[in-house]
PDB file of C-alpha atoms in Angstrom:
ATOM      1  CA  MET A1089      98.481  47.755  95.949  1.00 75.00           C
ATOM      2  CA  SER A1090     100.912  45.771  98.333  1.00 80.00           C
ATOM      3  CA  VAL A1091     104.550  46.916  98.686  1.00 82.00           C
ATOM      4  CA  ALA A1092     105.732  43.617  96.878  1.00 86.00           C
ATOM      5  CA  ALA A1093     103.513  44.529  93.892  1.00 87.00           C
ATOM      6  CA  ALA A1094     104.555  48.018  94.004  1.00 84.00           C
ATOM      7  CA  VAL A1095     108.377  47.020  93.671  1.00 84.00           C
ATOM      8  CA  ALA A1096     107.752  44.596  90.990  1.00 87.00           C
ATOM      9  CA  ALA A1097     106.058  47.316  88.887  1.00 87.00           C
ATOM     10  CA  ALA A1098     108.798  49.426  89.494  1.00 84.00           C
ATOM     11  CA  GLU A1099     111.435  47.094  88.354  1.00 85.00           C
ATOM     12  CA  GLU A1100     109.489  46.401  85.451  1.00 86.00           C
ATOM     13  CA  VAL A1101     109.574  49.926  84.351  1.00 85.00           C
ATOM     14  CA  GLY A1102     113.227  50.057  85.354  1.00 86.00           C
ATOM     15  CA  LEU A1103     112.486  52.994  87.948  1.00 86.00           C
ATOM     16  CA  ASP A1104     112.610  53.408  91.719  1.00 85.00           C
ATOM     17  CA  LEU A1105     109.767  53.212  94.354  1.00 84.00           C
ATOM     18  CA  VAL A1106     110.148  56.231  96.285  1.00 83.00           C
ATOM     19  CA  GLU A1107     108.249  56.883  99.492  1.00 83.00           C
ATOM     20  CA  VAL A1108     106.843  60.602  99.197  1.00 81.00           C
ATOM     21  CA  SER A1109     104.858  61.013 102.489  1.00 84.00           C
ATOM     22  CA  PRO A1110     105.823  58.439 105.009  1.00 82.00           C
ATOM     23  CA  ASN A1111     103.420  59.981 107.726  1.00 86.00           C
ATOM     24  CA  ALA A1112     100.193  59.662 105.428  1.00 84.00           C
ATOM     25  CA  VAL A1113      97.709  56.992 106.148  1.00 84.00           C
ATOM     26  CA  PRO A1114      98.208  54.818 103.933  1.00 83.00           C
ATOM     27  CA  PRO A1115     101.983  55.860 103.163  1.00 83.00           C
ATOM     28  CA  VAL A1116     102.351  57.562  99.562  1.00 86.00           C
ATOM     29  CA  CYS A1117     104.569  56.258  97.290  1.00 86.00           C
ATOM     30  CA  LYS A1118     105.593  57.079  93.630  1.00 87.00           C
ATOM     31  CA  ILE A1119     107.476  55.366  90.956  1.00 87.00           C
ATOM     32  CA  LEU A1120     110.425  57.440  89.641  1.00 86.00           C
ATOM     33  CA  ASP A1121     113.829  57.637  88.723  1.00 87.00           C
ATOM     34  CA  TYR A1122     115.303  58.278  92.299  1.00 85.00           C
ATOM     35  CA  GLY A1123     118.701  59.930  90.945  1.00 87.00           C
ATOM     36  CA  LYS A1124     116.757  62.618  89.079  1.00 88.00           C
ATOM     37  CA  TYR A1125     114.368  63.329  91.975  1.00 85.00           C
ATOM     38  CA  LYS A1126     117.219  63.963  94.118  1.00 89.00           C
ATOM     39  CA  TYR A1127     118.994  66.301  91.593  1.00 91.00           C
ATOM     40  CA  GLU A1128     115.727  68.420  91.215  1.00 90.00           C
ATOM     41  CA  LEU A1129     115.106  68.473  94.842  1.00 89.00           C
ATOM     42  CA  GLN A1130     118.926  69.940  94.764  1.00 92.00           C
ATOM     43  CA  LYS A1131     118.386  72.454  92.043  1.00 93.00           C
ATOM     44  CA  LYS A1132     115.317  73.846  93.961  1.00 91.00           C
ATOM     45  CA  ALA A1133     117.170  74.188  96.953  1.00 90.00           C
ATOM     46  CA  ALA A1134     119.856  76.071  95.228  1.00 89.00           C
ATOM     47  CA  GLU A1135     117.598  78.132  93.534  1.00 88.00           C
ATOM     48  CA  ALA A1136     115.896  79.227  96.762  1.00 86.00           C
ATOM     49  CA  ARG A1137     119.117  80.142  98.313  1.00 84.00           C
ATOM     50  CA  LYS A1138     120.006  82.123  95.187  1.00 83.00           C
ATOM     51  CA  LYS A1139     116.790  84.185  95.150  1.00 80.00           C
ATOM     52  CA  GLN A1140     117.082  85.067  99.430  1.00 77.00           C
ATOM     53  CA  LYS A1141     118.707  88.172 100.531  1.00 74.00           C
ATOM     54  CA  THR A1142     120.805  88.124 103.560  1.00 76.00           C
ATOM     55  CA  VAL A1143     120.119  91.421 105.595  1.00 77.00           C
ATOM     56  CA  GLU A1144     123.181  92.966 106.908  1.00 84.00           C
ATOM     57  CA  VAL A1145     123.371  95.355 110.121  1.00 89.00           C
ATOM     58  CA  LYS A1146     125.648  98.014 109.109  1.00 92.00           C
ATOM     59  CA  GLU A1147     126.760 100.154 112.327  1.00 93.00           C
ATOM     60  CA  ILE A1148     127.145 103.736 112.357  1.00 93.00           C
ATOM     61  CA  LYS A1149     128.961 105.166 115.426  1.00 93.00           C
ATOM     62  CA  VAL A1150     128.029 108.820 116.872  1.00 92.00           C
ATOM     63  CA  ARG A1151     128.722 110.977 119.860  1.00 91.00           C
ATOM     64  CA  PRO A1152     126.524 113.144 121.610  1.00 88.00           C
ATOM     65  CA  THR A1153     128.130 116.303 120.925  1.00 88.00           C
ATOM     66  CA  ILE A1154     128.075 115.607 116.904  1.00 89.00           C
ATOM     67  CA  GLU A1155     128.214 118.795 114.727  1.00 91.00           C
ATOM     68  CA  ASP A1156     125.651 119.315 112.210  1.00 91.00           C
ATOM     69  CA  HIS A1157     127.812 118.503 109.155  1.00 94.00           C
ATOM     70  CA  ASP A1158     129.003 115.315 110.600  1.00 94.00           C
ATOM     71  CA  TYR A1159     125.352 114.310 111.608  1.00 92.00           C
ATOM     72  CA  ALA A1160     124.355 115.121 107.929  1.00 93.00           C
ATOM     73  CA  VAL A1161     127.221 112.698 106.526  1.00 94.00           C
ATOM     74  CA  LYS A1162     126.046 109.817 108.970  1.00 93.00           C
ATOM     75  CA  LEU A1163     122.564 110.242 108.158  1.00 93.00           C
ATOM     76  CA  LYS A1164     123.157 110.089 104.536  1.00 93.00           C
ATOM     77  CA  ALA A1165     125.286 106.950 104.663  1.00 93.00           C
ATOM     78  CA  ALA A1166     122.037 105.389 106.901  1.00 91.00           C
ATOM     79  CA  ARG A1167     119.867 106.510 104.258  1.00 90.00           C
ATOM     80  CA  LYS A1168     122.039 104.680 101.518  1.00 90.00           C
ATOM     81  CA  PHE A1169     122.252 101.429 103.800  1.00 89.00           C
ATOM     82  CA  LEU A1170     118.304 101.728 104.259  1.00 87.00           C
ATOM     83  CA  THR A1171     117.958 101.844 100.603  1.00 85.00           C
ATOM     84  CA  ASN A1172     120.052  98.869 100.162  1.00 84.00           C
ATOM     85  CA  GLU A1173     117.698  97.070 102.492  1.00 84.00           C
ATOM     86  CA  ASP A1174     120.371  96.737 104.970  1.00 88.00           C
ATOM     87  CA  LYS A1175     119.419  97.331 109.043  1.00 91.00           C
ATOM     88  CA  VAL A1176     121.421  99.978 110.596  1.00 92.00           C
ATOM     89  CA  LYS A1177     122.569 100.063 114.072  1.00 94.00           C
ATOM     90  CA  PHE A1178     123.542 103.410 115.867  1.00 93.00           C
ATOM     91  CA  THR A1179     125.914 103.401 118.409  1.00 93.00           C
ATOM     92  CA  LEU A1180     126.303 106.536 120.845  1.00 91.00           C
ATOM     93  CA  ARG A1181     129.402 106.203 122.771  1.00 91.00           C
ATOM     94  CA  PHE A1182     129.810 107.947 126.129  1.00 89.00           C
ATOM     95  CA  ARG A1183     133.045 109.298 127.257  1.00 89.00           C
ATOM     96  CA  GLY A1184     133.834 110.309 130.897  1.00 86.00           C
ATOM     97  CA  ARG A1185     131.467 112.971 132.240  1.00 87.00           C
ATOM     98  CA  GLU A1186     128.996 112.582 128.990  1.00 84.00           C
ATOM     99  CA  MET A1187     127.275 109.736 130.980  1.00 84.00           C
ATOM    100  CA  ALA A1188     125.573 112.453 133.103  1.00 86.00           C
ATOM    101  CA  HIS A1189     123.795 113.730 129.632  1.00 83.00           C
ATOM    102  CA  LYS A1190     122.114 110.891 128.804  1.00 85.00           C
ATOM    103  CA  ASP A1191     119.213 112.866 128.152  1.00 87.00           C
ATOM    104  CA  LEU A1192     121.080 114.742 124.942  1.00 86.00           C
ATOM    105  CA  ALA A1193     121.974 111.034 123.645  1.00 86.00           C
ATOM    106  CA  SER A1194     118.064 110.135 123.514  1.00 86.00           C
ATOM    107  CA  LYS A1195     117.269 113.505 121.972  1.00 89.00           C
ATOM    108  CA  LEU A1196     120.025 112.525 119.352  1.00 89.00           C
ATOM    109  CA  LEU A1197     118.651 109.300 118.826  1.00 88.00           C
ATOM    110  CA  ASP A1198     115.092 110.617 118.526  1.00 90.00           C
ATOM    111  CA  ARG A1199     116.134 113.192 115.894  1.00 90.00           C
ATOM    112  CA  ILE A1200     117.868 110.468 113.886  1.00 90.00           C
ATOM    113  CA  ARG A1201     114.682 108.510 114.406  1.00 89.00           C
ATOM    114  CA  ASP A1202     112.617 111.187 112.853  1.00 90.00           C
ATOM    115  CA  ASP A1203     114.877 112.018 109.952  1.00 90.00           C
ATOM    116  CA  LEU A1204     114.557 108.459 108.898  1.00 87.00           C
ATOM    117  CA  ALA A1205     110.964 107.843 109.548  1.00 86.00           C
ATOM    118  CA  ASP A1206     110.309 108.130 105.657  1.00 84.00           C
ATOM    119  CA  LEU A1207     112.418 105.003 105.040  1.00 83.00           C
ATOM    120  CA  SER A1208     112.414 102.934 108.331  1.00 86.00           C
ATOM    121  CA  LYS A1209     110.884 101.523 111.093  1.00 88.00           C
ATOM    122  CA  ILE A1210     112.676 100.992 114.764  1.00 88.00           C
ATOM    123  CA  GLU A1211     113.266  97.335 115.407  1.00 88.00           C
ATOM    124  CA  LEU A1212     115.354  98.408 118.650  1.00 87.00           C
ATOM    125  CA  MET A1213     114.313 101.327 120.714  1.00 90.00           C
ATOM    126  CA  PRO A1214     117.250 103.201 122.111  1.00 88.00           C
ATOM    127  CA  LYS A1215     118.917 101.239 125.354  1.00 89.00           C
ATOM    128  CA  MET A1216     122.082 101.567 127.411  1.00 89.00           C
ATOM    129  CA  GLU A1217     124.510  98.592 126.863  1.00 88.00           C
ATOM    130  CA  GLY A1218     127.397 100.044 129.490  1.00 88.00           C
ATOM    131  CA  ARG A1219     128.959 103.173 128.463  1.00 89.00           C
ATOM    132  CA  GLN A1220     126.933 103.173 125.068  1.00 90.00           C
ATOM    133  CA  MET A1221     123.478 103.829 124.085  1.00 91.00           C
ATOM    134  CA  ILE A1222     122.212 101.576 121.033  1.00 92.00           C
ATOM    135  CA  MET A1223     119.233 101.834 118.546  1.00 92.00           C
ATOM    136  CA  VAL A1224     118.715  99.626 115.498  1.00 92.00           C
ATOM    137  CA  ILE A1225     116.487 100.484 112.616  1.00 93.00           C
ATOM    138  CA  ALA A1226     115.361  98.437 109.720  1.00 90.00           C
ATOM    139  CA  PRO A1227     114.099  99.578 106.546  1.00 88.00           C
ATOM    140  CA  ASP A1228     110.573 100.011 105.749  1.00 84.00           C
ATOM    141  CA  LYS A1229     109.548  98.595 102.254  1.00 78.00           C
ATOM    142  CA  THR A1230     106.197 100.436 101.747  1.00 77.00           C
ATOM    143  CA  ALA A1231     107.782 103.790 102.819  1.00 69.00           C
ATOM    144  CA  ALA A1232     110.935 103.164 100.658  1.00 64.00           C
ATOM    145  CA  GLU A1233     108.600 102.312  97.588  1.00 73.00           C
ATOM    146  CA  ARG A1234     106.417 105.795  98.344  1.00 73.00           C
ATOM    147  CA  VAL A1235     109.774 107.795  98.342  1.00 70.00           C
ATOM    148  CA  ALA A1236     110.901 106.241  95.266  1.00 74.00           C
ATOM    149  CA  LYS A1237     107.586 106.545  93.630  1.00 80.00           C
ATOM    150  CA  GLN A1238     107.710 110.476  94.618  1.00 79.00           C
ATOM    151  CA  LYS A1239     111.156 110.827  93.428  1.00 79.00           C
ATOM    152  CA  ALA A1240     109.827 109.541  90.128  1.00 82.00           C
ATOM    153  CA  GLU A1241     107.021 111.726  89.953  1.00 84.00           C
ATOM    154  CA  ALA A1242     109.321 114.642  90.833  1.00 82.00           C
ATOM    155  CA  ALA A1243     111.768 113.589  87.754  1.00 82.00           C
ATOM    156  CA  LYS A1244     108.658 113.397  85.234  1.00 84.00           C
ATOM    157  CA  GLN A1245     107.656 116.668  86.508  1.00 83.00           C
ATOM    158  CA  ALA A1246     111.266 118.568  85.976  1.00 81.00           C
ATOM    159  CA  GLU A1247     111.214 116.957  82.596  1.00 82.00           C
ATOM    160  CA  ARG A1248     108.065 118.326  81.699  1.00 81.00           C
ATOM    161  CA  ASP A1249     108.852 122.023  83.199  1.00 80.00           C
ATOM    162  CA  ALA A1250     112.360 121.999  81.471  1.00 74.00           C
ATOM    163  CA  PRO A1251     112.037 123.952  78.189  1.00 72.00           C
ATOM    164  CA  HIS A1252     112.825 122.332  75.069  1.00 66.00           C
ATOM    165  CA  PRO A1253     115.956 123.014  73.176  1.00 65.00           C
ATOM    166  CA  ASP A1254     113.841 123.954  69.860  1.00 66.00           C
ATOM    167  CA  ASP A1255     112.033 126.506  71.999  1.00 63.00           C
ATOM    168  CA  VAL A1256     114.893 128.418  73.157  1.00 60.00           C
ATOM    169  CA  LYS A1257     115.561 131.449  71.017  1.00 62.00           C
ATOM    170  CA  ASP A1258     119.046 132.260  70.196  1.00 57.00           C
ATOM    171  CA  ASP A1259     120.377 135.605  71.531  1.00 56.00           C
ATOM    172  CA  LYS A1260     122.245 136.792  68.366  1.00 58.00           C
ATOM    173  CA  SER A1261     118.856 136.459  66.264  1.00 56.00           C
ATOM    174  CA  ALA A1262     117.020 138.439  68.539  1.00 54.00           C
ATOM    175  CA  ASN A1263     119.451 141.437  68.427  1.00 56.00           C
ATOM    176  CA  ALA A1264     119.612 141.610  64.666  1.00 51.00           C
TER     177      ALA A1264
END
């Protein structure tokens, strides 16, 4: 069909002639309402933006000489971030003579990596940037699903093992 015939056919129906695929040989055109077409494309783009999740990078700062309780608190926060599907950046800052003991820092970051292995994967291995050592971990969806499944099974098992209120005997009736 020629271009003039296609334009005439579109005007006859009261619609527009829209070039859908200009790079194809021959170019592909459609007869449609262009305003409605643009509106639908805009709606599809808005829906796609709505469905996508922006990944945030949460930062947790630690020191090479961190105590056990402080370490547990930081680890708990990291677990929370990973379950919310955010990346976690561990920043280990050195002061003064601590720079001489980088091996302690790498051991600490290895310990963090091992403790969070069930929920995460290493995105950026520990590396020095000036007076700080940095490691970035990202959530591992398969591991997180496995942990959630284990928790659900443990909850079901606890529910099955718990005594039913009707099965519990009253102490007063046993003594009478």
